[in-house]
Short mmCIF file of C-alpha atoms and ligand atoms in Angstrom, two decimals:
data_model
loop_
_atom_site.label_atom_id
_atom_site.label_comp_id
_atom_site.label_asym_id
_atom_site.label_seq_id
_atom_site.Cartn_x
_atom_site.Cartn_y
_atom_site.Cartn_z
CA MET A 1 54.23 -135.38 31.11
CA SER A 2 57.19 -133.78 32.92
CA THR A 3 57.55 -130.05 32.81
CA PRO A 4 60.65 -128.88 30.82
CA ALA A 5 63.54 -127.57 32.80
CA PRO A 6 63.85 -123.75 33.09
CA ALA A 7 65.77 -122.20 30.21
CA PRO A 8 69.40 -121.34 31.18
CA VAL A 9 69.88 -117.62 30.69
CA ALA A 10 73.00 -115.39 31.12
CA VAL A 11 72.42 -111.72 31.90
CA LEU A 12 75.03 -109.26 30.66
CA ILE A 13 75.36 -105.95 32.52
CA SER A 14 77.68 -102.98 32.66
CA GLY A 15 76.15 -100.95 35.52
CA ARG A 16 73.62 -100.87 38.32
CA GLY A 17 71.73 -103.83 37.07
CA SER A 18 68.19 -103.00 38.05
CA ASN A 19 66.77 -104.86 35.03
CA MET A 20 68.92 -107.81 36.00
CA GLN A 21 67.32 -107.71 39.50
CA ALA A 22 63.84 -107.62 37.92
CA LEU A 23 64.79 -110.63 35.79
CA ALA A 24 66.22 -112.44 38.79
CA ALA A 25 63.06 -111.89 40.77
CA GLU A 26 60.95 -113.58 38.10
CA GLN A 27 63.11 -116.73 37.75
CA GLY A 28 61.16 -119.85 37.99
CA GLU A 29 59.59 -122.44 35.72
CA ALA A 30 60.34 -120.46 32.52
CA TYR A 31 63.99 -119.56 33.04
CA LYS A 32 66.89 -119.61 35.40
CA ILE A 33 69.85 -117.24 35.54
CA VAL A 34 72.95 -119.38 35.25
CA LEU A 35 75.45 -116.46 34.90
CA VAL A 36 75.70 -112.71 35.36
CA ALA A 37 78.56 -111.34 33.23
CA SER A 38 79.91 -107.80 33.17
CA ASP A 39 82.47 -106.05 30.99
CA ARG A 40 82.99 -103.77 34.00
CA PRO A 41 84.42 -105.53 37.03
CA ASP A 42 83.31 -102.58 39.17
CA ALA A 43 79.63 -102.68 38.10
CA ALA A 44 77.32 -102.23 41.06
CA GLY A 45 75.06 -104.96 39.64
CA LEU A 46 77.85 -107.43 39.90
CA ALA A 47 78.16 -106.96 43.66
CA TRP A 48 74.44 -107.48 43.98
CA ALA A 49 74.60 -110.69 41.93
CA ARG A 50 77.42 -112.00 44.13
CA GLU A 51 75.37 -111.25 47.29
CA GLN A 52 72.54 -113.31 45.78
CA GLU A 53 75.06 -116.10 45.15
CA LEU A 54 74.46 -115.96 41.34
CA GLU A 55 77.37 -117.22 39.27
CA THR A 56 79.35 -114.17 37.95
CA PHE A 57 81.97 -113.45 35.39
CA ALA A 58 83.74 -110.14 35.15
CA LEU A 59 86.27 -109.19 32.50
CA SER A 60 87.22 -105.87 30.96
CA PRO A 61 88.25 -105.88 27.28
CA LYS A 62 90.73 -103.15 28.10
CA GLY A 63 94.24 -104.39 27.44
CA ILE A 64 93.25 -107.69 25.93
CA GLY A 65 91.18 -106.46 22.95
CA LYS A 66 87.68 -107.21 21.81
CA ALA A 67 88.29 -110.61 20.17
CA ALA A 68 89.99 -112.12 23.22
CA TYR A 69 87.48 -110.53 25.52
CA GLU A 70 84.55 -112.02 23.51
CA ASP A 71 86.19 -115.41 23.25
CA ALA A 72 86.55 -115.50 27.05
CA LEU A 73 82.98 -114.36 27.53
CA ASP A 74 81.68 -116.95 25.05
CA ARG A 75 83.61 -119.64 27.01
CA ALA A 76 82.22 -118.48 30.34
CA LEU A 77 78.65 -118.55 28.87
CA ARG A 78 79.10 -122.10 27.64
CA ASP A 79 80.78 -123.29 30.72
CA ALA A 80 77.82 -121.92 32.72
CA GLY A 81 75.46 -123.80 30.41
CA ALA A 82 73.77 -120.67 29.15
CA GLU A 83 71.55 -121.05 26.07
CA TRP A 84 70.10 -117.58 26.05
CA ILE A 85 71.51 -114.14 26.69
CA ALA A 86 69.58 -111.17 28.14
CA LEU A 87 71.37 -107.84 27.78
CA ALA A 88 70.48 -105.62 30.71
CA GLY A 89 72.17 -102.25 30.48
CA TYR A 90 75.14 -103.90 28.70
CA MET A 91 76.86 -100.86 27.18
CA ARG A 92 79.26 -102.56 24.74
CA LEU A 93 78.56 -103.45 21.12
CA LEU A 94 78.74 -107.20 20.49
CA SER A 95 80.78 -108.06 17.39
CA ASP A 96 79.07 -109.57 14.35
CA ALA A 97 80.90 -112.83 14.97
CA PHE A 98 79.62 -113.02 18.57
CA VAL A 99 76.04 -112.19 17.48
CA ALA A 100 76.27 -114.88 14.69
CA ARG A 101 77.34 -117.54 17.23
CA TRP A 102 74.25 -116.74 19.39
CA ARG A 103 71.86 -115.80 16.60
CA GLY A 104 68.25 -115.60 17.69
CA ARG A 105 69.24 -116.18 21.33
CA ILE A 106 70.05 -112.69 22.52
CA ILE A 107 67.54 -110.09 23.62
CA ASN A 108 67.89 -106.56 24.87
CA ILE A 109 65.80 -103.88 26.57
CA HIS A 110 66.17 -100.41 25.15
CA PRO A 111 64.68 -97.29 26.66
CA SER A 112 62.78 -95.92 23.70
CA LEU A 113 59.90 -96.88 21.50
CA LEU A 114 61.96 -98.53 18.78
CA PRO A 115 62.52 -97.91 15.91
CA LYS A 116 62.69 -94.37 17.28
CA TYR A 117 65.82 -93.26 19.12
CA LYS A 118 68.32 -96.07 18.72
CA GLY A 119 71.54 -95.55 20.62
CA LEU A 120 72.04 -93.15 23.61
CA ASP A 121 70.19 -90.19 25.25
CA THR A 122 66.85 -91.63 24.18
CA HIS A 123 64.71 -89.74 26.82
CA ALA A 124 66.28 -86.41 26.07
CA ARG A 125 65.75 -86.94 22.34
CA ALA A 126 62.03 -87.88 22.82
CA ILE A 127 61.44 -84.78 24.96
CA ALA A 128 63.33 -82.50 22.56
CA ALA A 129 61.28 -83.84 19.68
CA GLY A 130 58.07 -82.91 21.49
CA ASP A 131 56.85 -86.56 21.56
CA ALA A 132 53.67 -87.19 23.47
CA VAL A 133 54.95 -90.63 24.65
CA GLY A 134 58.21 -92.34 25.44
CA GLY A 135 58.78 -95.82 26.59
CA CYS A 136 60.87 -98.97 26.25
CA SER A 137 61.21 -101.88 23.85
CA VAL A 138 62.41 -105.47 24.11
CA HIS A 139 64.05 -106.62 20.91
CA VAL A 140 66.03 -109.41 19.43
CA VAL A 141 69.74 -108.48 19.06
CA THR A 142 71.16 -108.58 15.57
CA GLU A 143 74.36 -106.98 14.08
CA GLU A 144 72.51 -103.67 13.73
CA LEU A 145 72.50 -101.55 16.92
CA ASP A 146 69.09 -101.69 18.51
CA GLY A 147 67.82 -102.86 15.17
CA GLY A 148 66.45 -106.45 15.57
CA GLU A 149 62.86 -107.53 15.68
CA VAL A 150 60.85 -105.68 18.36
CA LEU A 151 59.03 -108.19 20.56
CA SER A 152 57.09 -105.73 22.70
CA ARG A 153 56.97 -102.11 23.81
CA ALA A 154 55.55 -100.23 26.77
CA GLU A 155 54.52 -96.62 26.48
CA VAL A 156 54.85 -93.85 29.13
CA GLU A 157 53.16 -90.49 28.75
CA ILE A 158 55.58 -87.48 28.49
CA GLN A 159 54.31 -84.88 30.95
CA ALA A 160 54.60 -81.11 30.94
CA GLY A 161 58.00 -80.07 32.46
CA GLU A 162 59.37 -83.64 31.95
CA THR A 163 63.11 -84.07 32.28
CA PRO A 164 65.17 -86.91 30.95
CA GLU A 165 65.67 -88.11 34.50
CA SER A 166 61.98 -88.01 35.49
CA LEU A 167 60.96 -89.80 32.22
CA ALA A 168 63.73 -92.38 32.73
CA ALA A 169 62.48 -93.14 36.24
CA ARG A 170 58.96 -93.85 35.01
CA VAL A 171 60.10 -95.83 31.96
CA LEU A 172 62.35 -97.89 34.23
CA VAL A 173 59.29 -99.08 36.18
CA GLU A 174 57.86 -100.34 32.81
CA GLU A 175 61.12 -101.89 31.83
CA HIS A 176 61.13 -104.00 35.04
CA ARG A 177 57.64 -105.23 34.19
CA LEU A 178 58.11 -105.78 30.47
CA TYR A 179 61.55 -107.48 30.41
CA PRO A 180 60.86 -110.54 32.61
CA ALA A 181 57.47 -111.08 30.92
CA MET A 182 59.10 -110.99 27.45
CA LEU A 183 62.06 -113.18 28.43
CA LYS A 184 59.64 -115.85 29.53
CA LYS A 185 57.97 -115.76 26.14
CA PHE A 186 61.26 -115.59 24.23
CA VAL A 187 62.81 -118.70 25.77
CA ARG A 188 59.58 -120.61 25.18
CA ALA A 189 59.39 -119.83 21.49
C1 GRF B 201 68.05 -99.28 31.13
O1 GRF B 201 67.38 -98.10 30.97
C2 GRF B 201 68.01 -100.10 29.92
O2 GRF B 201 66.87 -99.88 29.12
C3 GRF B 201 69.24 -99.57 29.18
O3 GRF B 201 70.17 -99.27 30.12
C4 GRF B 201 69.55 -99.06 31.39
C5 GRF B 201 70.14 -100.03 32.31
O4 GRF B 201 69.69 -99.87 33.62
N1 GRF B 201 69.59 -100.47 28.18
P1 GRF B 201 69.93 -101.01 34.67
O5 GRF B 201 71.41 -101.31 34.72
O6 GRF B 201 69.19 -102.20 34.28
O7 GRF B 201 69.49 -100.49 35.97
#
């Protein structure tokens, strides 16, 4: 029996793209990155992706509006042959229509132990609440912000004197471990 081809994945970023790099490092039998797309043409991660000779697509919704932006993004994803989407620090909300078109095929990594702390400033909120642990979660993307099924979480102990930055740095190490592992499982399911 022949092994199935790697699942074609697009990674969506807005910034430095360290999770994208972790995903790229783990490409292989399970998945292959066919496109890195950014809503910010100046995203540092995009420059890295170009250096790696990954296919890239950069377009800002500014000036053209969300619908035209998402149509162009959708076309780029399909032209690249993407069948799955991994959000990796993608800071823009996808519309309900876009999510519906890719239903069950988009995942995200979020820096909190979902369902706690959806949205922004997750580490500061966990510290302010006096939580003993913080962490990250990989979840399926639905119309609800950070609200889809949680596939896996990784916990990080919150230490005395912890700052949002120090916690973010330790959680990021876990993100880079968890996300590729979960993407491999997700595209196989
Ligand atoms: C990560 O903390 C991720 O969990 C969150 O945004 C951050 C992106 O970092 N969604 P990077 O661009 O992957 O370095």
